[in-house]
Amino acid sequence: MALRYWRWWPWSAWSRTRPPPSESTQSRSRAPLRLNGSAGRPTSAKYRSFRQQFSTQEQTPQICVVGSGPAGFYTAQHLLKHHSRAHVDIYEKQLVPFGLVRFGVAPDHPEVKNVINTFTRTAQSDRCAFHGNVVVGRDVTVQELRDAYHAVVLSYGAEDNQALEIPGEELPGVFSARAFVGWYNGLPENRALAPDLSCDTAVVVGQGNVALDVARILLTPPEHLEELREMIQLPGTRPILDPADFLGLQDRIKEVPRPRKRLMELLLRAATEEPEVAEVARRASASRAWGLRFFRSPQQVLPSPDGRRVAGIRLAVTRLEGVGEATRAVPTGDVEDLPCGLVLSSIGYKSRPIDPSVPFDPKLGVIPNVEGRVVDVPGLYCSGWVKRGPTGVITTTMTDSFVTGQILLQDLKAGLLPSGPRPGYAAVKALLGSRGVWPVSFSDWEKLDAEEVSQGQGAGKPREKLLDPQEMLRLLGR
């Protein structure tokens, strides 16, 4: 097993600041209501302004969120908590909720999945409803949602992956880490992936969290499934780290943030310090090995002699040029050929455009927005990875989603969203019914959840995930 590095992909969140409301706008919102003596009515202009704001706040705001991963649920949670009348519908293309918490967290980190308990409480609110098995952009358009709701929040995450864009990438045995993670986590669309794990060497291109998850899962026997510090002491494995890759690192790590500094110090010790006698013995008996290779960039996936599958990968040796933010890895002219039977590309997730009516920046892979407000589309918002790019952890997404939720509520209070009642799910349900789409409710999910837990008990596991959408629908009597 060899873990190989390509490059970091800088993702830039769309960061523009909305100008503060003008003094005249602020003064209008604070102005007292003046009655016109004999008629007992407010003066017309200020009455209309006040009435619009008052009626918008007092009615039941109908809001929909597209996507039931962390961004979607945290956005819904904030809206429900901070507006006592708001109703939130959550639409999800999968039959089951929770997004990457269910399909992206490594099985040896079950504690991360505890956030599902919080999301479940949100979904069980009488002012929230989950509608799975609905593909927005296909089964219902974003414009149809905007017509049915006072506000729409797009929180559908990053459903694609960055391509290597090198020759041979299409060979059997080359997979995206996203698809591989989906396969071992039971994502229905990846259930037929069938990677051949009988090879001696696998190469993971990239060194982010997902890459380390993938490498750890490949290395770890099922009975020991428990990030980087775990891999160094992983039973039955030994690290292969070249001390030359760490020259000068001791001085440079002083400049990095504390979490990364601790990881780099851990790597430095593993690569340069003589292990104790017991550790030497442990490594000598290890049947598997892993390594981190720096200053390497993939040039080509090498085919087997018959051209039918991957047999190796050609890596360009690189060096750093420039200083500070201008530092770049450039090829030296040397190459290395590394034999392997499996290549997993882990160089970043990528969002897709959801609907032609929604602006999308293909270069940054985000919906252009200002603090979550979609540019030039009033009443349309976004949160999570499709808002800022696929960076950060669940707590980052939580904070980001709360910001979007707060911005939406500010717009609601300011009278910037449509006034008057909106039909919400009633209108969408009619559209879906006419198109032969059968939404799945949260109570339906709870039945599927109970079935998974029941099947898992028989196999000695917490759950046995259902993989076939048709089987799920049959279990629900559809």
Tab-separated table of C-alpha atoms in Angstrom:
chain	number	residue	atom	x	y	z
A	1	MET	CA	0.000	0.000	0.000
A	2	ALA	CA	1.435	3.361	-0.944
A	3	LEU	CA	-0.205	6.675	-0.376
A	4	ARG	CA	0.730	9.194	-3.035
A	5	TYR	CA	0.389	12.957	-3.107
A	6	TRP	CA	-0.581	15.076	-6.076
A	7	ARG	CA	-1.524	18.580	-5.122
A	8	TRP	CA	-3.788	20.602	-2.901
A	9	TRP	CA	-6.735	22.194	-4.628
A	10	PRO	CA	-7.422	25.712	-3.326
A	11	TRP	CA	-11.112	26.293	-3.003
A	12	SER	CA	-12.215	29.887	-2.500
A	13	ALA	CA	-15.554	30.635	-0.932
A	14	TRP	CA	-17.487	33.442	-2.533
A	15	SER	CA	-16.840	36.282	-0.118
A	16	ARG	CA	-18.519	39.575	-0.732
A	17	THR	CA	-20.096	41.733	1.922
A	18	ARG	CA	-23.624	42.963	1.548
A	19	PRO	CA	-23.747	46.724	2.225
A	20	PRO	CA	-25.517	47.686	5.442
A	21	PRO	CA	-29.057	49.001	5.119
A	22	SER	CA	-29.228	52.720	4.509
A	23	GLU	CA	-30.031	55.077	7.360
A	24	SER	CA	-33.389	55.827	5.794
A	25	THR	CA	-34.245	52.121	5.666
A	26	GLN	CA	-33.242	51.648	9.300
A	27	SER	CA	-35.240	54.667	10.388
A	28	ARG	CA	-38.329	53.425	8.538
A	29	SER	CA	-38.205	50.085	10.312
A	30	ARG	CA	-38.063	51.835	13.699
A	31	ALA	CA	-40.595	54.584	12.959
A	32	PRO	CA	-43.686	54.623	15.215
A	33	LEU	CA	-47.102	54.122	13.624
A	34	ARG	CA	-48.912	57.439	13.297
A	35	LEU	CA	-52.711	57.495	13.026
A	36	ASN	CA	-54.599	59.970	10.896
A	37	GLY	CA	-56.881	61.630	13.488
A	38	SER	CA	-60.491	61.467	12.281
A	39	ALA	CA	-60.219	58.379	10.108
A	40	GLY	CA	-58.123	56.493	12.642
A	41	ARG	CA	-55.899	55.185	9.827
A	42	PRO	CA	-52.137	55.340	9.353
A	43	THR	CA	-50.710	57.589	6.660
A	44	SER	CA	-50.685	55.586	3.425
A	45	ALA	CA	-46.964	55.117	2.513
A	46	LYS	CA	-45.765	54.222	5.984
A	47	TYR	CA	-48.836	52.070	6.604
A	48	ARG	CA	-48.143	49.997	3.498
A	49	SER	CA	-44.513	49.498	4.544
A	50	PHE	CA	-45.453	48.529	8.093
A	51	ARG	CA	-48.258	46.249	6.991
A	52	GLN	CA	-46.011	44.365	4.575
A	53	GLN	CA	-43.400	43.707	7.269
A	54	PHE	CA	-46.001	42.824	9.882
A	55	SER	CA	-47.937	40.425	7.678
A	56	THR	CA	-44.747	38.710	6.467
A	57	GLN	CA	-43.673	38.030	10.039
A	58	GLU	CA	-47.077	36.879	11.281
A	59	GLN	CA	-47.921	34.512	8.443
A	60	THR	CA	-46.445	31.016	8.325
A	61	PRO	CA	-43.306	31.275	6.201
A	62	GLN	CA	-43.060	28.298	3.894
A	63	ILE	CA	-39.374	27.490	3.324
A	64	CYS	CA	-37.820	24.565	1.531
A	65	VAL	CA	-34.291	23.200	1.811
A	66	VAL	CA	-32.812	21.079	-0.987
A	67	GLY	CA	-30.459	18.479	0.473
A	68	SER	CA	-30.644	16.548	3.753
A	69	GLY	CA	-26.976	16.417	4.662
A	70	PRO	CA	-25.429	18.471	7.490
A	71	ALA	CA	-25.849	21.778	5.618
A	72	GLY	CA	-29.519	21.149	4.959
A	73	PHE	CA	-30.369	19.992	8.459
A	74	TYR	CA	-28.377	22.711	10.207
A	75	THR	CA	-30.080	25.349	8.048
A	76	ALA	CA	-33.486	23.902	8.885
A	77	GLN	CA	-32.596	23.703	12.576
A	78	HIS	CA	-31.666	27.395	12.700
A	79	LEU	CA	-34.822	28.489	10.886
A	80	LEU	CA	-37.104	26.481	13.165
A	81	LYS	CA	-35.326	27.617	16.316
A	82	HIS	CA	-35.376	31.315	15.510
A	83	HIS	CA	-38.822	31.662	13.920
A	84	SER	CA	-41.722	30.243	15.889
A	85	ARG	CA	-44.045	29.894	12.899
A	86	ALA	CA	-41.752	28.857	10.049
A	87	HIS	CA	-42.397	25.555	8.309
A	88	VAL	CA	-39.471	23.836	6.588
A	89	ASP	CA	-39.676	21.103	3.952
A	90	ILE	CA	-36.451	19.208	3.230
A	91	TYR	CA	-36.108	17.594	-0.212
A	92	GLU	CA	-33.585	14.823	-0.835
A	93	LYS	CA	-32.786	12.810	-3.973
A	94	GLN	CA	-31.872	9.694	-1.963
A	95	LEU	CA	-34.586	7.672	-0.264
A	96	VAL	CA	-32.793	8.159	3.049
A	97	PRO	CA	-31.587	11.295	4.874
A	98	PHE	CA	-28.303	12.583	6.377
A	99	GLY	CA	-26.063	12.858	3.299
A	100	LEU	CA	-22.345	12.473	3.985
A	101	VAL	CA	-22.941	11.691	7.648
A	102	ARG	CA	-24.442	8.407	6.453
A	103	PHE	CA	-22.471	7.937	3.241
A	104	GLY	CA	-19.173	9.757	3.783
A	105	VAL	CA	-17.982	9.113	7.345
A	106	ALA	CA	-15.577	6.196	7.677
A	107	PRO	CA	-17.131	3.238	9.530
A	108	ASP	CA	-14.345	3.325	12.124
A	109	HIS	CA	-15.446	6.794	13.265
A	110	PRO	CA	-18.991	6.040	14.448
A	111	GLU	CA	-18.913	8.873	16.990
A	112	VAL	CA	-19.171	11.400	14.132
A	113	LYS	CA	-22.511	9.887	13.204
A	114	ASN	CA	-23.974	10.914	16.584
A	115	VAL	CA	-25.029	14.183	14.973
A	116	ILE	CA	-27.797	12.130	13.331
A	117	ASN	CA	-29.605	12.263	16.688
A	118	THR	CA	-29.759	16.065	16.417
A	119	PHE	CA	-30.955	15.904	12.822
A	120	THR	CA	-33.626	13.382	13.770
A	121	ARG	CA	-35.057	15.741	16.393
A	122	THR	CA	-35.254	18.453	13.733
A	123	ALA	CA	-36.999	16.142	11.258
A	124	GLN	CA	-39.508	15.048	13.898
A	125	SER	CA	-40.607	18.626	14.565
A	126	ASP	CA	-44.242	19.236	13.628
A	127	ARG	CA	-42.979	22.229	11.581
A	128	CYS	CA	-40.551	20.183	9.504
A	129	ALA	CA	-41.084	17.511	6.869
A	130	PHE	CA	-38.654	15.281	4.962
A	131	HIS	CA	-39.390	14.356	1.346
A	132	GLY	CA	-36.910	11.796	0.019
A	133	ASN	CA	-36.752	10.234	-3.446
A	134	VAL	CA	-37.259	13.661	-5.044
A	135	VAL	CA	-34.619	14.864	-7.511
A	136	VAL	CA	-34.756	18.640	-7.719
A	137	GLY	CA	-33.927	19.740	-11.252
A	138	ARG	CA	-35.578	16.620	-12.679
A	139	ASP	CA	-38.733	15.734	-10.738
A	140	VAL	CA	-39.433	19.356	-9.825
A	141	THR	CA	-37.653	22.502	-10.988
A	142	VAL	CA	-36.137	25.156	-8.758
A	143	GLN	CA	-38.550	27.703	-10.243
A	144	GLU	CA	-41.505	25.510	-9.267
A	145	LEU	CA	-40.143	25.390	-5.723
A	146	ARG	CA	-39.728	29.182	-5.710
A	147	ASP	CA	-43.350	29.528	-6.826
A	148	ALA	CA	-44.515	27.283	-3.971
A	149	TYR	CA	-42.381	28.679	-1.119
A	150	HIS	CA	-41.447	32.041	0.338
A	151	ALA	CA	-37.765	31.040	0.224
A	152	VAL	CA	-35.668	28.180	-1.159
A	153	VAL	CA	-32.278	27.123	0.238
A	154	LEU	CA	-29.970	24.973	-1.915
A	155	SER	CA	-27.850	22.746	0.343
A	156	TYR	CA	-27.203	19.791	-1.936
A	157	GLY	CA	-23.449	19.597	-1.375
A	158	ALA	CA	-20.764	18.347	-3.748
A	159	GLU	CA	-21.979	15.316	-5.662
A	160	ASP	CA	-19.073	15.024	-8.094
A	161	ASN	CA	-15.297	14.732	-7.898
A	162	GLN	CA	-12.309	16.437	-9.470
A	163	ALA	CA	-10.828	14.467	-12.361
A	164	LEU	CA	-7.111	13.668	-12.604
A	165	GLU	CA	-7.177	14.633	-16.291
A	166	ILE	CA	-4.294	12.346	-17.226
A	167	PRO	CA	-4.013	9.541	-19.809
A	168	GLY	CA	-5.240	6.163	-18.585
A	169	GLU	CA	-7.701	7.577	-16.067
A	170	GLU	CA	-10.484	5.635	-17.748
A	171	LEU	CA	-8.828	2.202	-17.185
A	172	PRO	CA	-10.588	-0.396	-15.036
A	173	GLY	CA	-9.110	-0.236	-11.559
A	174	VAL	CA	-9.081	3.577	-11.413
A	175	PHE	CA	-11.788	5.044	-9.177
A	176	SER	CA	-12.558	8.320	-7.514
A	177	ALA	CA	-12.190	8.217	-3.757
A	178	ARG	CA	-15.710	9.626	-3.589
A	179	ALA	CA	-17.118	6.573	-5.381
A	180	PHE	CA	-14.944	4.215	-3.330
A	181	VAL	CA	-16.139	5.787	-0.067
A	182	GLY	CA	-19.717	5.564	-1.349
A	183	TRP	CA	-19.171	1.872	-2.123
A	184	TYR	CA	-17.914	0.883	1.321
A	185	ASN	CA	-20.471	3.142	3.009
A	186	GLY	CA	-23.476	1.704	1.174
A	187	LEU	CA	-24.384	4.562	-1.178
A	188	PRO	CA	-26.894	2.977	-3.595
A	189	GLU	CA	-25.434	4.608	-6.714
A	190	ASN	CA	-22.030	3.046	-5.942
A	191	ARG	CA	-23.193	-0.413	-4.879
A	192	ALA	CA	-22.036	-2.002	-8.163
A	193	LEU	CA	-18.523	-0.489	-8.085
A	194	ALA	CA	-16.834	-3.862	-7.391
A	195	PRO	CA	-13.182	-2.753	-6.962
A	196	ASP	CA	-10.636	-5.579	-7.191
A	197	LEU	CA	-8.868	-5.579	-3.814
A	198	SER	CA	-6.687	-8.600	-4.528
A	199	CYS	CA	-3.747	-6.522	-5.811
A	200	ASP	CA	-0.574	-6.011	-3.789
A	201	THR	CA	-0.380	-2.226	-4.087
A	202	ALA	CA	-2.932	0.571	-4.203
A	203	VAL	CA	-2.118	4.220	-4.905
A	204	VAL	CA	-4.191	7.021	-3.402
A	205	VAL	CA	-3.635	10.342	-5.161
A	206	GLY	CA	-4.062	13.077	-2.561
A	207	GLN	CA	-3.435	13.410	1.165
A	208	GLY	CA	-6.587	15.007	2.539
A	209	ASN	CA	-8.983	13.572	5.102
A	210	VAL	CA	-10.810	11.428	2.555
A	211	ALA	CA	-7.530	10.043	1.197
A	212	LEU	CA	-6.444	9.043	4.698
A	213	ASP	CA	-9.835	7.483	5.394
A	214	VAL	CA	-9.557	5.423	2.217
A	215	ALA	CA	-6.004	4.302	2.979
A	216	ARG	CA	-6.908	3.378	6.537
A	217	ILE	CA	-9.907	1.327	5.454
A	218	LEU	CA	-7.791	-0.516	2.870
A	219	LEU	CA	-5.139	-1.337	5.460
A	220	THR	CA	-7.259	-2.237	8.448
A	221	PRO	CA	-8.665	-5.674	9.206
A	222	PRO	CA	-12.390	-5.417	9.986
A	223	GLU	CA	-11.833	-6.340	13.638
A	224	HIS	CA	-9.481	-3.387	14.123
A	225	LEU	CA	-11.335	-0.691	12.225
A	226	GLU	CA	-10.760	2.386	14.399
A	227	GLU	CA	-6.681	9.447	10.905
A	228	LEU	CA	-2.991	9.779	10.597
A	229	ARG	CA	-1.998	8.992	14.210
A	230	GLU	CA	-4.142	5.845	14.049
A	231	MET	CA	-2.391	4.634	10.922
A	232	ILE	CA	1.095	4.928	12.427
A	233	GLN	CA	0.193	2.369	15.102
A	234	LEU	CA	-2.180	0.338	12.966
A	235	PRO	CA	-1.848	-3.380	13.807
A	236	GLY	CA	-0.056	-5.416	11.173
A	237	THR	CA	1.224	-2.396	9.247
A	238	ARG	CA	4.435	-0.392	9.039
A	239	PRO	CA	4.970	3.155	7.751
A	240	ILE	CA	7.390	3.868	4.903
A	241	LEU	CA	8.499	7.491	5.169
A	242	ASP	CA	11.569	8.929	3.428
A	243	PRO	CA	13.522	11.239	5.799
A	244	ALA	CA	14.662	13.252	2.770
A	245	ASP	CA	11.090	14.385	2.251
A	246	PHE	CA	11.180	16.069	5.651
A	247	LEU	CA	14.390	18.087	5.324
A	248	GLY	CA	13.872	21.624	6.615
A	249	LEU	CA	10.403	20.771	7.903
A	250	GLN	CA	11.311	21.406	11.545
A	251	ASP	CA	11.746	25.119	10.862
A	252	ARG	CA	8.715	25.500	8.609
A	253	ILE	CA	6.166	23.821	10.871
A	254	LYS	CA	6.520	26.663	13.361
A	255	GLU	CA	4.527	28.820	10.949
A	256	VAL	CA	1.499	26.554	10.449
A	257	PRO	CA	-1.723	26.492	12.519
A	258	ARG	CA	-1.661	24.313	15.624
A	259	PRO	CA	-3.757	21.337	14.378
A	260	ARG	CA	-1.590	20.912	11.265
A	261	LYS	CA	1.560	21.542	13.287
A	262	ARG	CA	0.744	18.598	15.555
A	263	LEU	CA	0.204	16.311	12.557
A	264	MET	CA	3.457	17.403	10.946
A	265	GLU	CA	5.347	16.859	14.191
A	266	LEU	CA	3.877	13.368	14.358
A	267	LEU	CA	5.011	12.630	10.799
A	268	LEU	CA	8.448	14.090	11.472
A	269	ARG	CA	8.980	11.833	14.485
A	270	ALA	CA	7.794	8.754	12.582
A	271	ALA	CA	10.099	9.539	9.642
A	272	THR	CA	13.286	10.643	11.387
A	273	GLU	CA	13.461	9.173	14.890
A	274	GLU	CA	14.782	5.695	15.602
A	275	PRO	CA	11.877	3.539	16.808
A	276	GLU	CA	12.100	1.693	20.112
A	277	VAL	CA	12.993	-1.996	20.147
A	278	ALA	CA	9.391	-3.113	20.544
A	279	GLU	CA	8.297	-0.928	17.629
A	280	VAL	CA	11.102	-2.298	15.450
A	281	ALA	CA	9.874	-5.812	16.155
A	282	ARG	CA	6.284	-4.847	15.466
A	283	ARG	CA	7.175	-3.317	12.115
A	284	ALA	CA	9.337	-6.285	11.145
A	285	SER	CA	6.401	-8.631	11.528
A	286	ALA	CA	3.938	-6.387	9.685
A	287	SER	CA	2.399	-7.863	6.547
A	288	ARG	CA	1.183	-4.532	5.141
A	289	ALA	CA	2.863	-1.171	4.572
A	290	TRP	CA	1.825	2.373	3.801
A	291	GLY	CA	3.751	5.464	2.816
A	292	LEU	CA	3.388	9.158	2.129
A	293	ARG	CA	5.228	10.322	-0.982
A	294	PHE	CA	5.760	14.047	-1.372
A	295	PHE	CA	6.841	16.070	-4.421
A	296	ARG	CA	5.115	13.730	-6.849
A	297	SER	CA	2.458	14.545	-9.457
A	298	PRO	CA	0.626	11.888	-11.523
A	299	GLN	CA	1.363	11.997	-15.255
A	300	GLN	CA	-0.227	8.832	-16.569
A	301	VAL	CA	-2.024	5.696	-15.428
A	302	LEU	CA	-0.117	2.776	-16.936
A	303	PRO	CA	-2.115	-0.078	-18.499
A	304	SER	CA	-1.475	-3.790	-18.213
A	305	PRO	CA	0.110	-5.496	-21.271
A	306	ASP	CA	-3.311	-6.385	-22.644
A	307	GLY	CA	-4.533	-2.817	-22.003
A	308	ARG	CA	-7.514	-4.053	-20.037
A	309	ARG	CA	-6.758	-2.647	-16.581
A	310	VAL	CA	-4.434	-0.520	-14.508
A	311	ALA	CA	-0.930	-1.857	-13.874
A	312	GLY	CA	0.828	1.195	-12.478
A	313	ILE	CA	1.105	4.956	-12.349
A	314	ARG	CA	3.791	7.306	-13.689
A	315	LEU	CA	4.692	10.114	-11.290
A	316	ALA	CA	6.545	13.299	-12.141
A	317	VAL	CA	9.086	14.317	-9.505
A	318	THR	CA	8.552	17.969	-8.529
A	319	ARG	CA	10.287	20.692	-6.539
A	320	LEU	CA	9.068	23.909	-4.955
A	321	GLU	CA	9.746	27.243	-6.596
A	322	GLY	CA	8.800	30.705	-5.377
A	323	VAL	CA	8.065	31.982	-1.882
A	324	GLY	CA	4.966	32.518	0.208
A	325	GLU	CA	1.665	32.264	-1.646
A	326	ALA	CA	3.551	32.214	-4.955
A	327	THR	CA	5.170	28.853	-4.109
A	328	ARG	CA	4.423	26.226	-6.748
A	329	ALA	CA	5.443	22.617	-7.345
A	330	VAL	CA	7.123	22.357	-10.750
A	331	PRO	CA	8.395	19.231	-12.557
A	332	THR	CA	12.105	18.472	-12.354
A	333	GLY	CA	12.077	16.328	-15.495
A	334	ASP	CA	12.466	13.068	-13.567
A	335	VAL	CA	9.694	10.474	-13.422
A	336	GLU	CA	8.955	7.354	-11.382
A	337	ASP	CA	6.846	4.370	-12.420
A	338	LEU	CA	5.039	2.740	-9.522
A	339	PRO	CA	3.410	-0.687	-10.096
A	340	CYS	CA	-0.090	-0.997	-8.608
A	341	GLY	CA	-3.406	-2.670	-9.245
A	342	LEU	CA	-5.697	0.026	-7.875
A	343	VAL	CA	-5.662	3.832	-8.234
A	344	LEU	CA	-7.960	6.007	-6.138
A	345	SER	CA	-8.169	9.694	-6.973
A	346	SER	CA	-8.793	11.852	-3.914
A	347	ILE	CA	-8.118	15.406	-5.047
A	348	GLY	CA	-11.400	16.992	-4.047
A	349	TYR	CA	-15.154	16.857	-4.363
A	350	LYS	CA	-17.034	19.141	-6.742
A	351	SER	CA	-20.560	20.544	-6.833
A	352	ARG	CA	-22.727	20.335	-9.918
A	353	PRO	CA	-25.204	22.869	-11.291
A	354	ILE	CA	-28.678	21.807	-10.222
A	355	ASP	CA	-30.965	23.693	-12.594
A	356	PRO	CA	-30.495	26.054	-15.579
A	357	SER	CA	-32.302	28.806	-13.673
A	358	VAL	CA	-29.677	28.836	-10.902
A	359	PRO	CA	-26.383	30.668	-11.518
A	360	PHE	CA	-23.296	28.506	-11.138
A	361	ASP	CA	-19.567	29.202	-11.188
A	362	PRO	CA	-17.964	26.154	-12.889
A	363	LYS	CA	-14.439	27.290	-12.045
A	364	LEU	CA	-15.011	27.559	-8.295
A	365	GLY	CA	-17.713	24.899	-8.291
A	366	VAL	CA	-20.132	27.003	-6.232
A	367	ILE	CA	-23.339	28.949	-6.600
A	368	PRO	CA	-22.374	32.655	-6.665
A	369	ASN	CA	-23.682	34.148	-3.449
A	370	VAL	CA	-23.306	36.925	-0.922
A	371	GLU	CA	-23.476	35.513	2.621
A	372	GLY	CA	-25.748	32.763	1.310
A	373	ARG	CA	-27.982	34.974	-0.849
A	374	VAL	CA	-27.817	33.685	-4.432
A	375	VAL	CA	-26.662	36.529	-6.659
A	376	ASP	CA	-29.467	38.175	-8.656
A	377	VAL	CA	-32.126	35.654	-7.570
A	378	PRO	CA	-34.179	37.095	-4.666
A	379	GLY	CA	-35.605	34.497	-2.315
A	380	LEU	CA	-33.015	31.884	-3.296
A	381	TYR	CA	-30.229	30.963	-0.829
A	382	CYS	CA	-27.493	28.370	-0.439
A	383	SER	CA	-25.509	26.774	2.371
A	384	GLY	CA	-22.742	24.214	2.817
A	385	TRP	CA	-20.311	23.055	0.156
A	386	VAL	CA	-22.338	24.370	-2.767
A	387	LYS	CA	-22.050	27.784	-1.102
A	388	ARG	CA	-18.363	27.863	-0.162
A	389	GLY	CA	-16.712	24.849	-1.833
A	390	PRO	CA	-15.968	21.372	-0.385
A	391	THR	CA	-13.852	22.428	2.577
A	392	GLY	CA	-14.040	22.102	6.332
A	393	VAL	CA	-15.639	19.628	8.696
A	394	ILE	CA	-19.153	19.226	10.077
A	395	THR	CA	-18.747	22.058	12.587
A	396	THR	CA	-17.635	24.349	9.739
A	397	THR	CA	-20.782	23.456	7.846
A	398	MET	CA	-22.886	24.042	10.955
A	399	THR	CA	-21.568	27.597	11.379
A	400	ASP	CA	-21.929	28.325	7.664
A	401	SER	CA	-25.514	27.038	7.602
A	402	PHE	CA	-26.501	29.073	10.641
A	403	VAL	CA	-25.246	32.192	8.825
A	404	THR	CA	-27.423	31.422	5.803
A	405	GLY	CA	-30.409	30.761	8.041
A	406	GLN	CA	-29.895	34.059	9.861
A	407	ILE	CA	-29.565	35.993	6.592
A	408	LEU	CA	-32.819	34.463	5.343
A	409	LEU	CA	-34.641	35.434	8.546
A	410	GLN	CA	-33.286	38.974	8.284
A	411	ASP	CA	-34.665	39.224	4.751
A	412	LEU	CA	-37.982	37.832	5.925
A	413	LYS	CA	-38.205	40.403	8.709
A	414	ALA	CA	-37.235	43.212	6.337
A	415	GLY	CA	-40.065	42.334	3.970
A	416	LEU	CA	-37.713	41.293	1.167
A	417	LEU	CA	-39.430	37.934	0.598
A	418	PRO	CA	-42.829	37.435	-1.081
A	419	SER	CA	-45.789	38.522	1.028
A	420	GLY	CA	-49.024	36.602	1.294
A	421	PRO	CA	-49.510	32.845	1.742
A	422	ARG	CA	-47.666	30.241	-0.292
A	423	PRO	CA	-48.941	26.663	-0.828
A	424	GLY	CA	-45.650	24.954	0.053
A	425	TYR	CA	-45.617	21.171	-0.216
A	426	ALA	CA	-49.278	20.966	-1.215
A	427	ALA	CA	-48.433	22.407	-4.628
A	428	VAL	CA	-45.269	20.345	-5.017
A	429	LYS	CA	-47.060	17.137	-3.992
A	430	ALA	CA	-49.563	17.640	-6.801
A	431	LEU	CA	-46.756	18.172	-9.308
A	432	LEU	CA	-44.880	15.078	-8.151
A	433	GLY	CA	-48.026	12.972	-8.241
A	434	SER	CA	-48.739	14.012	-11.820
A	435	ARG	CA	-45.168	12.974	-12.726
A	436	GLY	CA	-45.273	9.563	-11.077
A	437	VAL	CA	-42.835	10.443	-8.282
A	438	TRP	CA	-43.355	8.797	-4.880
A	439	PRO	CA	-41.789	10.840	-2.088
A	440	VAL	CA	-40.490	9.096	1.033
A	441	SER	CA	-41.368	10.646	4.410
A	442	PHE	CA	-39.290	10.647	7.563
A	443	SER	CA	-41.591	8.043	9.119
A	444	ASP	CA	-40.884	5.905	6.033
A	445	TRP	CA	-37.164	6.332	6.725
A	446	GLU	CA	-37.702	5.229	10.325
A	447	LYS	CA	-39.205	1.986	9.004
A	448	LEU	CA	-36.165	1.464	6.758
A	449	ASP	CA	-33.889	2.333	9.665
A	450	ALA	CA	-35.555	-0.294	11.851
A	451	GLU	CA	-35.143	-2.872	9.080
A	452	GLU	CA	-31.426	-2.078	8.717
A	453	VAL	CA	-30.870	-2.378	12.465
A	454	SER	CA	-32.770	-5.654	12.540
A	455	GLN	CA	-30.726	-7.115	9.690
A	456	GLY	CA	-27.526	-5.894	11.324
A	457	GLN	CA	-28.289	-7.645	14.598
A	458	GLY	CA	-28.447	-10.926	12.772
A	459	ALA	CA	-24.946	-10.284	11.375
A	460	GLY	CA	-23.472	-8.961	14.614
A	461	LYS	CA	-23.263	-5.386	13.307
A	462	PRO	CA	-24.970	-2.095	14.287
A	463	ARG	CA	-26.877	-2.185	11.001
A	464	GLU	CA	-26.890	-3.765	7.554
A	465	LYS	CA	-27.488	-0.952	5.094
A	466	LEU	CA	-30.132	-1.362	2.429
A	467	LEU	CA	-28.498	-0.713	-0.944
A	468	ASP	CA	-31.249	-1.227	-3.529
A	469	PRO	CA	-33.753	1.654	-3.876
A	470	GLN	CA	-36.317	-0.700	-5.403
A	471	GLU	CA	-36.046	-3.014	-2.417
A	472	MET	CA	-36.524	-0.030	-0.099
A	473	LEU	CA	-39.669	1.014	-1.953
A	474	ARG	CA	-40.997	-2.560	-1.810
A	475	LEU	CA	-40.449	-2.605	1.956
A	476	LEU	CA	-42.516	0.580	2.139
A	477	GLY	CA	-45.294	-0.921	0.042
A	478	ARG	CA	-44.728	1.317	-2.981
